[in-house]
Short mmCIF file of N, CA and C in Angstrom, two decimals:
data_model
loop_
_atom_site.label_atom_id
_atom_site.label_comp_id
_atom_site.label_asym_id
_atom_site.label_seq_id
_atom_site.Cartn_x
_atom_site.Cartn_y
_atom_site.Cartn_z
N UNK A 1 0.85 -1.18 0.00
CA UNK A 1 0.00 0.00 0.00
C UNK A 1 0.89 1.24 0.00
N UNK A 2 0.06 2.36 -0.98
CA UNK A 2 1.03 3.56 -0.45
C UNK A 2 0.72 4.38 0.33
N UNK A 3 1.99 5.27 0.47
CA UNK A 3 2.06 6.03 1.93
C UNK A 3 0.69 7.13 1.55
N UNK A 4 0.65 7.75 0.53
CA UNK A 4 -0.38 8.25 0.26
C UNK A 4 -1.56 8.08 0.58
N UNK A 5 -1.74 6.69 0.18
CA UNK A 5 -2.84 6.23 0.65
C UNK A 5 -3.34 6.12 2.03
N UNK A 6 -2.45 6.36 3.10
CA UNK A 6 -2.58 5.92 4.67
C UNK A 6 -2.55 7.28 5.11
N UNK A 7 -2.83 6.93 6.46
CA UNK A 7 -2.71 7.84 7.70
C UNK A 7 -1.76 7.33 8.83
N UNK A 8 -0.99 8.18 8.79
CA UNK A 8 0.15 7.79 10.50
C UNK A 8 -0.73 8.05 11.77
N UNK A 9 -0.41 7.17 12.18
CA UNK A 9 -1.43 6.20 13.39
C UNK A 9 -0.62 6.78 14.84
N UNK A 10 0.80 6.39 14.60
CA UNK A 10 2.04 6.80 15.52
C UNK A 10 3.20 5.73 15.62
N UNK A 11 3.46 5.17 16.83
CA UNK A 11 4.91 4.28 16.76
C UNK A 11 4.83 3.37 17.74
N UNK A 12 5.70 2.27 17.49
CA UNK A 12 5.80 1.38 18.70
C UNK A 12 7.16 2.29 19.43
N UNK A 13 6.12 2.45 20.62
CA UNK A 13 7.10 3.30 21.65
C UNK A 13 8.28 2.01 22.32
N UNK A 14 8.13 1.03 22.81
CA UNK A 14 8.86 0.18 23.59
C UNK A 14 8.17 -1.11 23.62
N UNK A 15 9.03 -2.15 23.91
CA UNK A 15 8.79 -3.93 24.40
C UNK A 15 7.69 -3.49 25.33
N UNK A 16 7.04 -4.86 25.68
CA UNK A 16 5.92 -4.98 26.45
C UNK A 16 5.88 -6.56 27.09
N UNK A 17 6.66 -6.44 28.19
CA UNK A 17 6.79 -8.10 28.76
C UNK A 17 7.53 -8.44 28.13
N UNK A 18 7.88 -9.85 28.23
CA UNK A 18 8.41 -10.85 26.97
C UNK A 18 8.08 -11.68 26.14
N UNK A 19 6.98 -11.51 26.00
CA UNK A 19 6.47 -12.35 24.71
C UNK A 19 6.43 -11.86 23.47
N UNK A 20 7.08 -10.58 23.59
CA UNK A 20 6.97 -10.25 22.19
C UNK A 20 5.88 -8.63 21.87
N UNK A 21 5.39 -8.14 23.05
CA UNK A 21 4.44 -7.42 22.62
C UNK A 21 5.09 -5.84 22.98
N UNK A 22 4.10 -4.97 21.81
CA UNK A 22 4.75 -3.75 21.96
C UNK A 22 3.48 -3.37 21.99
N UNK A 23 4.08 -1.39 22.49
CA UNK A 23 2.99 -0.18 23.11
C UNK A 23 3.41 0.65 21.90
N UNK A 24 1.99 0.44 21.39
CA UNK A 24 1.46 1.54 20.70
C UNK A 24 1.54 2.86 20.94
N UNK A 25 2.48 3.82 20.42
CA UNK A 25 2.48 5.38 21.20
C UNK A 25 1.33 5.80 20.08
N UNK A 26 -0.30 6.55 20.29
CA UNK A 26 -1.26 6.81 19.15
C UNK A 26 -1.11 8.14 19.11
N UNK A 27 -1.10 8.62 17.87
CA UNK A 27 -0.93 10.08 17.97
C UNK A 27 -2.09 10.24 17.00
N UNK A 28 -3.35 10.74 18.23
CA UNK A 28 -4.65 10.51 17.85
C UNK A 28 -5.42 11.28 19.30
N UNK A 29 -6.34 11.92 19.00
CA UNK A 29 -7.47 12.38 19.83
C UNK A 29 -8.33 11.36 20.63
N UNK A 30 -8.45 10.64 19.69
CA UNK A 30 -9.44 9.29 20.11
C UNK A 30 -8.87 8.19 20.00
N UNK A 31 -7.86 7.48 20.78
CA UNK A 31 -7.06 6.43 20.48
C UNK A 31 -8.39 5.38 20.38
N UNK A 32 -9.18 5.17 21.28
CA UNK A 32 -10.56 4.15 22.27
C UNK A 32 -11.22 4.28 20.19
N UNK A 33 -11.23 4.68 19.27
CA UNK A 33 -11.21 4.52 17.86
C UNK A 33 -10.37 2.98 17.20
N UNK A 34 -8.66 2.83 18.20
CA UNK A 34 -8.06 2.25 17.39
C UNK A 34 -7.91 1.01 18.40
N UNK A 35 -8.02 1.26 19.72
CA UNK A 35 -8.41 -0.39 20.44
C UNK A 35 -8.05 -1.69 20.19
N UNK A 36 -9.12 -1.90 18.63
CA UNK A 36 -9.66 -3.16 18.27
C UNK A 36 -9.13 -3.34 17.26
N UNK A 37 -8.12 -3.00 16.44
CA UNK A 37 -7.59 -3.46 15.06
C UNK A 37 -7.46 -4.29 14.95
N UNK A 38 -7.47 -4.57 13.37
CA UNK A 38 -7.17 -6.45 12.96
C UNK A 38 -6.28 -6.68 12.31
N UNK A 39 -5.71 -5.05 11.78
CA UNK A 39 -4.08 -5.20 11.03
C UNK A 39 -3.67 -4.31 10.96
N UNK A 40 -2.12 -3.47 11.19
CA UNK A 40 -1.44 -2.56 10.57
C UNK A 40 -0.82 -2.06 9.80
N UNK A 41 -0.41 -1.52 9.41
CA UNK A 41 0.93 -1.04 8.04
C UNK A 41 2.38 -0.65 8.85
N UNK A 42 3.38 -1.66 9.12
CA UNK A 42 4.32 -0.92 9.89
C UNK A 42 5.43 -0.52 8.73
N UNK A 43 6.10 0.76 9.05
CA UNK A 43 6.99 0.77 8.46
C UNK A 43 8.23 0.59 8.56
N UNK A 44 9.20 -0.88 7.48
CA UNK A 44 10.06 -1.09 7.58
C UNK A 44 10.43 -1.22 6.26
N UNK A 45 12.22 -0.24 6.30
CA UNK A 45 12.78 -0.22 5.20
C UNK A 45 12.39 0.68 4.15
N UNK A 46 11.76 2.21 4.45
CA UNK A 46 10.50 3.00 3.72
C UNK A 46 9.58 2.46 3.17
N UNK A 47 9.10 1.14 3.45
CA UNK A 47 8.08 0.27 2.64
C UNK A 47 6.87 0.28 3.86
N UNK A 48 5.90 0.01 3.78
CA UNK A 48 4.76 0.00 4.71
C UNK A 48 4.52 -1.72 4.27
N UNK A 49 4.54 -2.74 5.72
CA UNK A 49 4.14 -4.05 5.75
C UNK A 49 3.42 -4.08 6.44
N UNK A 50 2.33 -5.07 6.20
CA UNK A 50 1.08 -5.31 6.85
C UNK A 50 1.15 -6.43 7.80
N UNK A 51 0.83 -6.28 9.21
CA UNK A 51 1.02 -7.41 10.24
C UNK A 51 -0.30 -7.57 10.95
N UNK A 52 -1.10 -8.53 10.78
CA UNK A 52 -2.36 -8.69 11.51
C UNK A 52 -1.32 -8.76 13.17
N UNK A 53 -3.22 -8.24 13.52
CA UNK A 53 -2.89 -8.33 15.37
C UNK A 53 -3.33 -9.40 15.49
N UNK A 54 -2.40 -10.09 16.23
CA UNK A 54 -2.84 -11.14 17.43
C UNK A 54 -3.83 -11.00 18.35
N UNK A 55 -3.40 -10.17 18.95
CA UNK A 55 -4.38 -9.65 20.65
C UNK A 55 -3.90 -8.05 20.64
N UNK A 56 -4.99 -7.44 21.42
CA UNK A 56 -4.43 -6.37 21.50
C UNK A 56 -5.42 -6.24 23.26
N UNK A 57 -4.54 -5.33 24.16
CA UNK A 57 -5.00 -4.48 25.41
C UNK A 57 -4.57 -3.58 25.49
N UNK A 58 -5.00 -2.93 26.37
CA UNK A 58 -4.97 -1.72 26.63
C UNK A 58 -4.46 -1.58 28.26
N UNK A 59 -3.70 -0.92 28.41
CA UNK A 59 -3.11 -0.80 30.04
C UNK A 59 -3.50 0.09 30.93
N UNK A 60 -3.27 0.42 31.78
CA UNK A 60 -3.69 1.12 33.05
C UNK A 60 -3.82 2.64 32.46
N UNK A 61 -3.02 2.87 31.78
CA UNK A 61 -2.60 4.07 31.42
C UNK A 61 -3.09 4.71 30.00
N UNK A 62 -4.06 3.62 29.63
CA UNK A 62 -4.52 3.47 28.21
C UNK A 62 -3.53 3.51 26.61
N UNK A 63 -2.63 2.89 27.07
CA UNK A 63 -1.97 2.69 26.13
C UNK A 63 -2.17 1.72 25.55
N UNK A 64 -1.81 1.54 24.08
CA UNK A 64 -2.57 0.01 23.43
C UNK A 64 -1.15 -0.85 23.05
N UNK A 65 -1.83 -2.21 23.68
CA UNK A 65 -0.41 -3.16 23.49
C UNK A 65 -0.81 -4.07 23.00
N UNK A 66 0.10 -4.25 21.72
CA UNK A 66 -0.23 -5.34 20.33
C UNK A 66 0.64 -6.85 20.09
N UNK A 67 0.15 -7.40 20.32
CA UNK A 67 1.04 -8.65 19.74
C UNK A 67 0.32 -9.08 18.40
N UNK A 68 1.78 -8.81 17.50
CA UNK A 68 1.32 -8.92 15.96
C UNK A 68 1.98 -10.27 15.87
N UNK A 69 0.63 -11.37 14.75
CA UNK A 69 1.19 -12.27 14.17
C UNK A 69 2.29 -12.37 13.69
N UNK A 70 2.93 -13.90 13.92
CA UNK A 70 4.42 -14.18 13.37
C UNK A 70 5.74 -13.01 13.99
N UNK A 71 5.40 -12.18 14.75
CA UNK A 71 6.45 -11.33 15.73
C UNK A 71 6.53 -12.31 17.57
N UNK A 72 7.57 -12.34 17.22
CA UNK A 72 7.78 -13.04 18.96
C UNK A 72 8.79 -11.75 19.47
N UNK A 73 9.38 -12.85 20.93
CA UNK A 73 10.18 -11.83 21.39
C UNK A 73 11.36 -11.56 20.43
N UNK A 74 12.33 -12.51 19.64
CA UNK A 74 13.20 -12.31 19.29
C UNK A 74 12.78 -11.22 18.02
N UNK A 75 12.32 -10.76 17.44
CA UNK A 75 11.46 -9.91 16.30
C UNK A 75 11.31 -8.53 16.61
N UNK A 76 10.50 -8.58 17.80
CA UNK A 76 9.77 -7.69 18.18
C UNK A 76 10.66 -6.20 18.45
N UNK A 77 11.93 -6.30 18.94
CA UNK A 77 12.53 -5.18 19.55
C UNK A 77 13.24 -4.72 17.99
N UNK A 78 13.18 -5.23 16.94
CA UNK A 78 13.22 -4.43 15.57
C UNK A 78 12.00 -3.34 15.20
N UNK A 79 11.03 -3.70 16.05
CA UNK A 79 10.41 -3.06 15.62
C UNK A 79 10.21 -1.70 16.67
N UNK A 80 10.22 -1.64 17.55
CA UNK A 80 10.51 -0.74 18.21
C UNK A 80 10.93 0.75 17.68
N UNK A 81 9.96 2.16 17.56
CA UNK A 81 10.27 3.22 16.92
C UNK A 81 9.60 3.04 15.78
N UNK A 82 9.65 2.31 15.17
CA UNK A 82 8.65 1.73 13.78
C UNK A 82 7.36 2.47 13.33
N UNK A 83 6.73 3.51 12.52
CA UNK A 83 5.63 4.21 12.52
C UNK A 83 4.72 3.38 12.16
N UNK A 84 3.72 3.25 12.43
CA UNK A 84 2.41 2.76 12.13
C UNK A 84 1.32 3.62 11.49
N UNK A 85 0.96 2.55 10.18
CA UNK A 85 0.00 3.64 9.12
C UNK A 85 -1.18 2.57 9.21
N UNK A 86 -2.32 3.27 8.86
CA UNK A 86 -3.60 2.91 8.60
C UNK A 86 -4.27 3.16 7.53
N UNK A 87 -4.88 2.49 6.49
CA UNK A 87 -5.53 3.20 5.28
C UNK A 87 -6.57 4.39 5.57
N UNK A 88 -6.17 5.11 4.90
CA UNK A 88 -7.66 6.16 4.89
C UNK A 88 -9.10 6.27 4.98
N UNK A 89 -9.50 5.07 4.65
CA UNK A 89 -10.43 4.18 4.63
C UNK A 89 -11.07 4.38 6.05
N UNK A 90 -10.17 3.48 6.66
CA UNK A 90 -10.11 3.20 7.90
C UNK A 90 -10.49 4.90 8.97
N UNK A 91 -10.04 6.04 8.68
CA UNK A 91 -10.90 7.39 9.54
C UNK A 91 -11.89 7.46 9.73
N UNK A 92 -12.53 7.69 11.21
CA UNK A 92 -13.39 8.14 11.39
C UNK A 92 -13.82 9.23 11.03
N UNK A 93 -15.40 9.32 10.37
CA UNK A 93 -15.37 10.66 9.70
C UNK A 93 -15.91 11.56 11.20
N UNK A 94 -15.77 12.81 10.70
CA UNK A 94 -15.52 14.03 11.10
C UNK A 94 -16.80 14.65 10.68
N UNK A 95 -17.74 15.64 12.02
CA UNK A 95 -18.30 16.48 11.18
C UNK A 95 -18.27 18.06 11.43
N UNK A 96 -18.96 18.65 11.75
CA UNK A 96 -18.98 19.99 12.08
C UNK A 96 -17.81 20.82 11.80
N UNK A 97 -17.08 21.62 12.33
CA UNK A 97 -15.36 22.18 12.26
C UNK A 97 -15.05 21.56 12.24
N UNK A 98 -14.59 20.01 13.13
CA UNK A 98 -13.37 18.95 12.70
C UNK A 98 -13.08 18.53 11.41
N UNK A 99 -12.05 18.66 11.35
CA UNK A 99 -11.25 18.02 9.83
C UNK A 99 -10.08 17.56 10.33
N UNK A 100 -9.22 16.88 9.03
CA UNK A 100 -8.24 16.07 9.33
C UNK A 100 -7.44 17.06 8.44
N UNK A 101 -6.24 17.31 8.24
CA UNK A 101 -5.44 17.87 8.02
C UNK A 101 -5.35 17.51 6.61
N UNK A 102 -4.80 16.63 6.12
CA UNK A 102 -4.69 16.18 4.99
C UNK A 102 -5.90 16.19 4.14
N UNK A 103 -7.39 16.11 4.94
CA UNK A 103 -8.54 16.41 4.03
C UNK A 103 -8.70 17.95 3.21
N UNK A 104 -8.19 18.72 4.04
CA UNK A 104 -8.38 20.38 3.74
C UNK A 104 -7.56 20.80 2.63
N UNK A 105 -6.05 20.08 2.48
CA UNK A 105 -5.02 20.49 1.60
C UNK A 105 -5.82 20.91 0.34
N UNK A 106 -5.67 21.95 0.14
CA UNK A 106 -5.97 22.71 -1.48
C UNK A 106 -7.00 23.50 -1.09
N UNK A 107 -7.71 23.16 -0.22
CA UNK A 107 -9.46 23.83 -0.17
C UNK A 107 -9.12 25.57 -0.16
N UNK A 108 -10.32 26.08 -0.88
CA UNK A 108 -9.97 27.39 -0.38
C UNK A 108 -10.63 27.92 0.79
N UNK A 109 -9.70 29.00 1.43
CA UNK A 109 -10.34 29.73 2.53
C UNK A 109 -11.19 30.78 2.23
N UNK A 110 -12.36 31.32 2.81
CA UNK A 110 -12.84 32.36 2.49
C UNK A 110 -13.23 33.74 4.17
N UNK A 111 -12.71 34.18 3.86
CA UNK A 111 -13.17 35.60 5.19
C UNK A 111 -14.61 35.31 5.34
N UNK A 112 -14.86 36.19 6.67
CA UNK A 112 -16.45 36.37 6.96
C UNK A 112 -17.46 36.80 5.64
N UNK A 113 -16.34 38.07 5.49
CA UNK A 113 -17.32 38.59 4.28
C UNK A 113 -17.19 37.62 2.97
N UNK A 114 -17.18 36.54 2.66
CA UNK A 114 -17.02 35.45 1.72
C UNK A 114 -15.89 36.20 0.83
N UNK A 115 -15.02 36.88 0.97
CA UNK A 115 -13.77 37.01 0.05
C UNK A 115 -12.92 36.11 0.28
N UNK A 116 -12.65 35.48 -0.84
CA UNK A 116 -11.39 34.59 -0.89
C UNK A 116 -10.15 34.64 -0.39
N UNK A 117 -9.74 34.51 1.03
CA UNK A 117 -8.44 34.69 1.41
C UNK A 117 -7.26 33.75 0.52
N UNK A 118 -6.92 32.39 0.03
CA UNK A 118 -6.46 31.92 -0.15
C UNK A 118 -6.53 30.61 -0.07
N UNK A 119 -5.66 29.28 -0.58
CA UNK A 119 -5.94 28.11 -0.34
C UNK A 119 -5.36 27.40 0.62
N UNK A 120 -5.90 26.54 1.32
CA UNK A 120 -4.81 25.57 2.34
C UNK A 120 -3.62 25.45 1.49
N UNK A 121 -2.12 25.76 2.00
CA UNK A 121 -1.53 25.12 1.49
C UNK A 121 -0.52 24.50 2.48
N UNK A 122 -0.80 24.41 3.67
CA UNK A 122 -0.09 22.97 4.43
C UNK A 122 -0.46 23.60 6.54
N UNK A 123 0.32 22.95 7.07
CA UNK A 123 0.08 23.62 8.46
C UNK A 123 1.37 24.10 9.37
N UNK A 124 1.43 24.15 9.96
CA UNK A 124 2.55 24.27 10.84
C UNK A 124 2.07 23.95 12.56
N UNK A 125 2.87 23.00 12.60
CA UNK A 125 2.76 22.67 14.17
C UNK A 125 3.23 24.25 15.50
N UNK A 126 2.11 24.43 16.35
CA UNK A 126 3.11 25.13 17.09
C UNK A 126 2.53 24.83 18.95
N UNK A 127 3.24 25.16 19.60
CA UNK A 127 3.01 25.32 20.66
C UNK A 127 1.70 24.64 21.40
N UNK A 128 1.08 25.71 20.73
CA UNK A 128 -0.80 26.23 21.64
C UNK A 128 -1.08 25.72 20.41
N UNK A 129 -1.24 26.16 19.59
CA UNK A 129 -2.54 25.60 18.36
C UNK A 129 -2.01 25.55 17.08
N UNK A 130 -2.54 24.18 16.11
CA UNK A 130 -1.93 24.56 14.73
C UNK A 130 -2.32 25.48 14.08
N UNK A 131 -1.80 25.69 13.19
CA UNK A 131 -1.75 26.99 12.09
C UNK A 131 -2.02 27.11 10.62
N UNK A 132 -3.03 27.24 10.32
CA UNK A 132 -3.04 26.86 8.63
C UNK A 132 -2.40 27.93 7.80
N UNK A 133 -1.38 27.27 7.24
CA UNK A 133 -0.84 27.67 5.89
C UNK A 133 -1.59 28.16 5.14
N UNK A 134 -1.69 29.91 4.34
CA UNK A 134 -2.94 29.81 3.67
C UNK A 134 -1.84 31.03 2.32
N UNK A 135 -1.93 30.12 0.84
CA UNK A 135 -1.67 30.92 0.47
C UNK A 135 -2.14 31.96 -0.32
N UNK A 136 -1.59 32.95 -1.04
CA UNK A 136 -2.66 33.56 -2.09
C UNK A 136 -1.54 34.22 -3.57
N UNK A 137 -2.13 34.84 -4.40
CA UNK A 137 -0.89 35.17 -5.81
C UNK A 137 -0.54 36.85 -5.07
N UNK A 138 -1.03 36.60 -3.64
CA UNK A 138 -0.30 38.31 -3.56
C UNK A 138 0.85 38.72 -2.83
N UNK A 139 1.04 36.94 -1.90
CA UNK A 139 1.88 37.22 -1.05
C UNK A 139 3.00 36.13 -1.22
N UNK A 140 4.44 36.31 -0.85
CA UNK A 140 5.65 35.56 -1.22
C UNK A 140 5.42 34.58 -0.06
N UNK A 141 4.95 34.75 1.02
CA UNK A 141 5.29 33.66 2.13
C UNK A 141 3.73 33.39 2.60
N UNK A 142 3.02 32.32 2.80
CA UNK A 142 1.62 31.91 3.26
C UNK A 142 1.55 32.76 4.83
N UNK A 143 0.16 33.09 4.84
CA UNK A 143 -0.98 33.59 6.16
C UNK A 143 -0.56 32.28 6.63
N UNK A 144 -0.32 33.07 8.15
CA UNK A 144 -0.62 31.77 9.11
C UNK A 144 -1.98 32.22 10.04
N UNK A 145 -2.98 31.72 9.62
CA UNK A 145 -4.00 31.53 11.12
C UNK A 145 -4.43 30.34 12.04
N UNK A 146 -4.44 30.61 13.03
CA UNK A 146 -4.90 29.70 14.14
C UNK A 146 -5.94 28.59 13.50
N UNK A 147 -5.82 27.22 12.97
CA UNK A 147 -6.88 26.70 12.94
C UNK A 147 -7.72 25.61 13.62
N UNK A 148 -7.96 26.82 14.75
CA UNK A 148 -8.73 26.58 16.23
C UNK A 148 -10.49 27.11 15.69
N UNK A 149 -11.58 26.36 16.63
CA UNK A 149 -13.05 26.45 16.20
C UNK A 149 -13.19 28.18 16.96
N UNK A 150 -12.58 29.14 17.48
CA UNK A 150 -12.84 30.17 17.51
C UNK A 150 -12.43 31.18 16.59
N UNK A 151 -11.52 30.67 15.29
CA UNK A 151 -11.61 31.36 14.16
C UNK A 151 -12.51 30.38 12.91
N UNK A 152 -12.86 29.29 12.82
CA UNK A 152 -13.49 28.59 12.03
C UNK A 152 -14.85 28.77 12.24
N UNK A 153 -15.48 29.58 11.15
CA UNK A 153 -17.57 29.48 11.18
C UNK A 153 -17.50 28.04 10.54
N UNK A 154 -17.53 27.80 9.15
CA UNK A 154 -17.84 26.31 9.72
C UNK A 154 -16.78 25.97 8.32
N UNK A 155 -16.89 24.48 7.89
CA UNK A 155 -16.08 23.74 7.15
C UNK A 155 -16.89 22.96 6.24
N UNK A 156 -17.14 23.03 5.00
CA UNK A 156 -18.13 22.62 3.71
C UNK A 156 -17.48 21.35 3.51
N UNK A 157 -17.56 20.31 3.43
CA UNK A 157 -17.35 19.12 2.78
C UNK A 157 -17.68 18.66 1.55
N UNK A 158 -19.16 19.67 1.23
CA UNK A 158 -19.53 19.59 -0.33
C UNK A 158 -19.00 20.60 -1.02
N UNK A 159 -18.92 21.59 -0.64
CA UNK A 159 -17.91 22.75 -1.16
C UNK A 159 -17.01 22.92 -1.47
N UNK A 160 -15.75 21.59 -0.34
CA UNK A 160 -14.66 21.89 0.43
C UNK A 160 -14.19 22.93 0.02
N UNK A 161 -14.46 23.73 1.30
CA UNK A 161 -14.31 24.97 1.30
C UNK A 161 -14.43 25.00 3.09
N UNK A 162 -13.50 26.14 3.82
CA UNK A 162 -13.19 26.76 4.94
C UNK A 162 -13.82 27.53 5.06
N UNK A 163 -15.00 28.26 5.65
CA UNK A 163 -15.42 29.74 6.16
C UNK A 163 -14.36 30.08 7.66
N UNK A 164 -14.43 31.46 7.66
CA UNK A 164 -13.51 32.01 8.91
C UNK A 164 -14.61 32.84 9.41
N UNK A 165 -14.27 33.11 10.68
CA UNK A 165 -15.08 33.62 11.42
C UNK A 165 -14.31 35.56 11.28
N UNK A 166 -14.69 36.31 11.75
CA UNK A 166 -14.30 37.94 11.51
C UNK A 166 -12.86 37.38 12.26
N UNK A 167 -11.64 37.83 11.54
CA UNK A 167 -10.35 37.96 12.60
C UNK A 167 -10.25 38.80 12.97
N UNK A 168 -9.07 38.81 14.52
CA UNK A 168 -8.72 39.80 15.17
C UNK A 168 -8.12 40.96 13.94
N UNK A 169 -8.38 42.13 14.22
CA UNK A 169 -7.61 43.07 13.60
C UNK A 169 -6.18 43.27 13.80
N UNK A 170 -5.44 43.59 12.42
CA UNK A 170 -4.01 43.49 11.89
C UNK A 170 -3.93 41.41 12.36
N UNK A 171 -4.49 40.87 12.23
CA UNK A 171 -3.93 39.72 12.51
C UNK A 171 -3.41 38.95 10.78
N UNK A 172 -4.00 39.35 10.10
CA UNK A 172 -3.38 39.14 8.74
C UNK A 172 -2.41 39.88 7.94
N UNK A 173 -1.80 40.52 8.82
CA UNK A 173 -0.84 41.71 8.40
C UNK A 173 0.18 41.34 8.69
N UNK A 174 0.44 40.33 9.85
CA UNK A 174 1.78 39.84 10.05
C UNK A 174 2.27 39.09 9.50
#
């Protein structure tokens, strides 16, 4: 499968006992979504391989611990750090403001007053809140705004299309 095609899930953080089982680190809102899987995409060698689960629990701490078919103990600590992908398929959909990052890429943004600010063109991780990349043909470097639900009115899926809520003043000036 390609990487395109998937979503990064997260990593096997560390061993788990000795039989072979590893902890899922989920880099996910809703891990209690990924629980119950019946197979993954791990990546080894830049290739994505598919390993059905054996068993999977969940620990005190809600972390999810997998013992994948045909991995024992001697196996298992290769995999360790290893990212884990999921087909696209596989997302829970989203409705209201929530979106997934990768769904929005290209969409255009539009201001309160429906003028076209520009298109997604990627995000930036920061701190407090991500940031959508937004570009337009007027400016050399993309708008960054907060894309938090107190600047988002809402998010079109049939449109795909972004509405913004009024921004703070000079906040698009920087």
């Amino acid at each position: 499968m390609r990487r395109e095609d998937c979503f990064y899930l997260g990593h096997f953080s560390r061993l788990h006992g000795i039989w072979g089982e590893l902890i899922a680190a989920l880099d996910t809102d809703r891990p209690e979504a990924y629980y119950h899987l019946e197979s993954v995409l791990v990546e080894r060698h830049a290739e994505l391989v598919p390993f059905f689960v054996e068993a999977s629990t969940v620990n005190a701490r809600g972390q999810l611990i997998l013992q994948l078919e045909e991995v024992g103990p001697e196996a298992a600590p290769a995999l360790v750090g290893a990212s884990l992908y999921l087909p696209l398929s596989q997302l829970p959909p989203l409705s209201g403001k929530q979106f997934y990052f990768h769904e929005v890429m290209g969409w255009p943004v539009y201001r309160h007053d429906g003028a076209l600010l520009g298109h997604v063109q990627g995000f930036q991780e920061s701190g407090a809140q991500p940031l959508f990349q937004i570009a337009d043909d007027q400016r050399s470097t993309p708008m960054l705004i907060p894309a938090i639900d107190a600047f988002i009115s809402s998010v079109n899926r049939s449109e795909q299309a972004i509405y913004l809520q009024e921004l703070p003043e000079g906040l698009l000036e920087l």
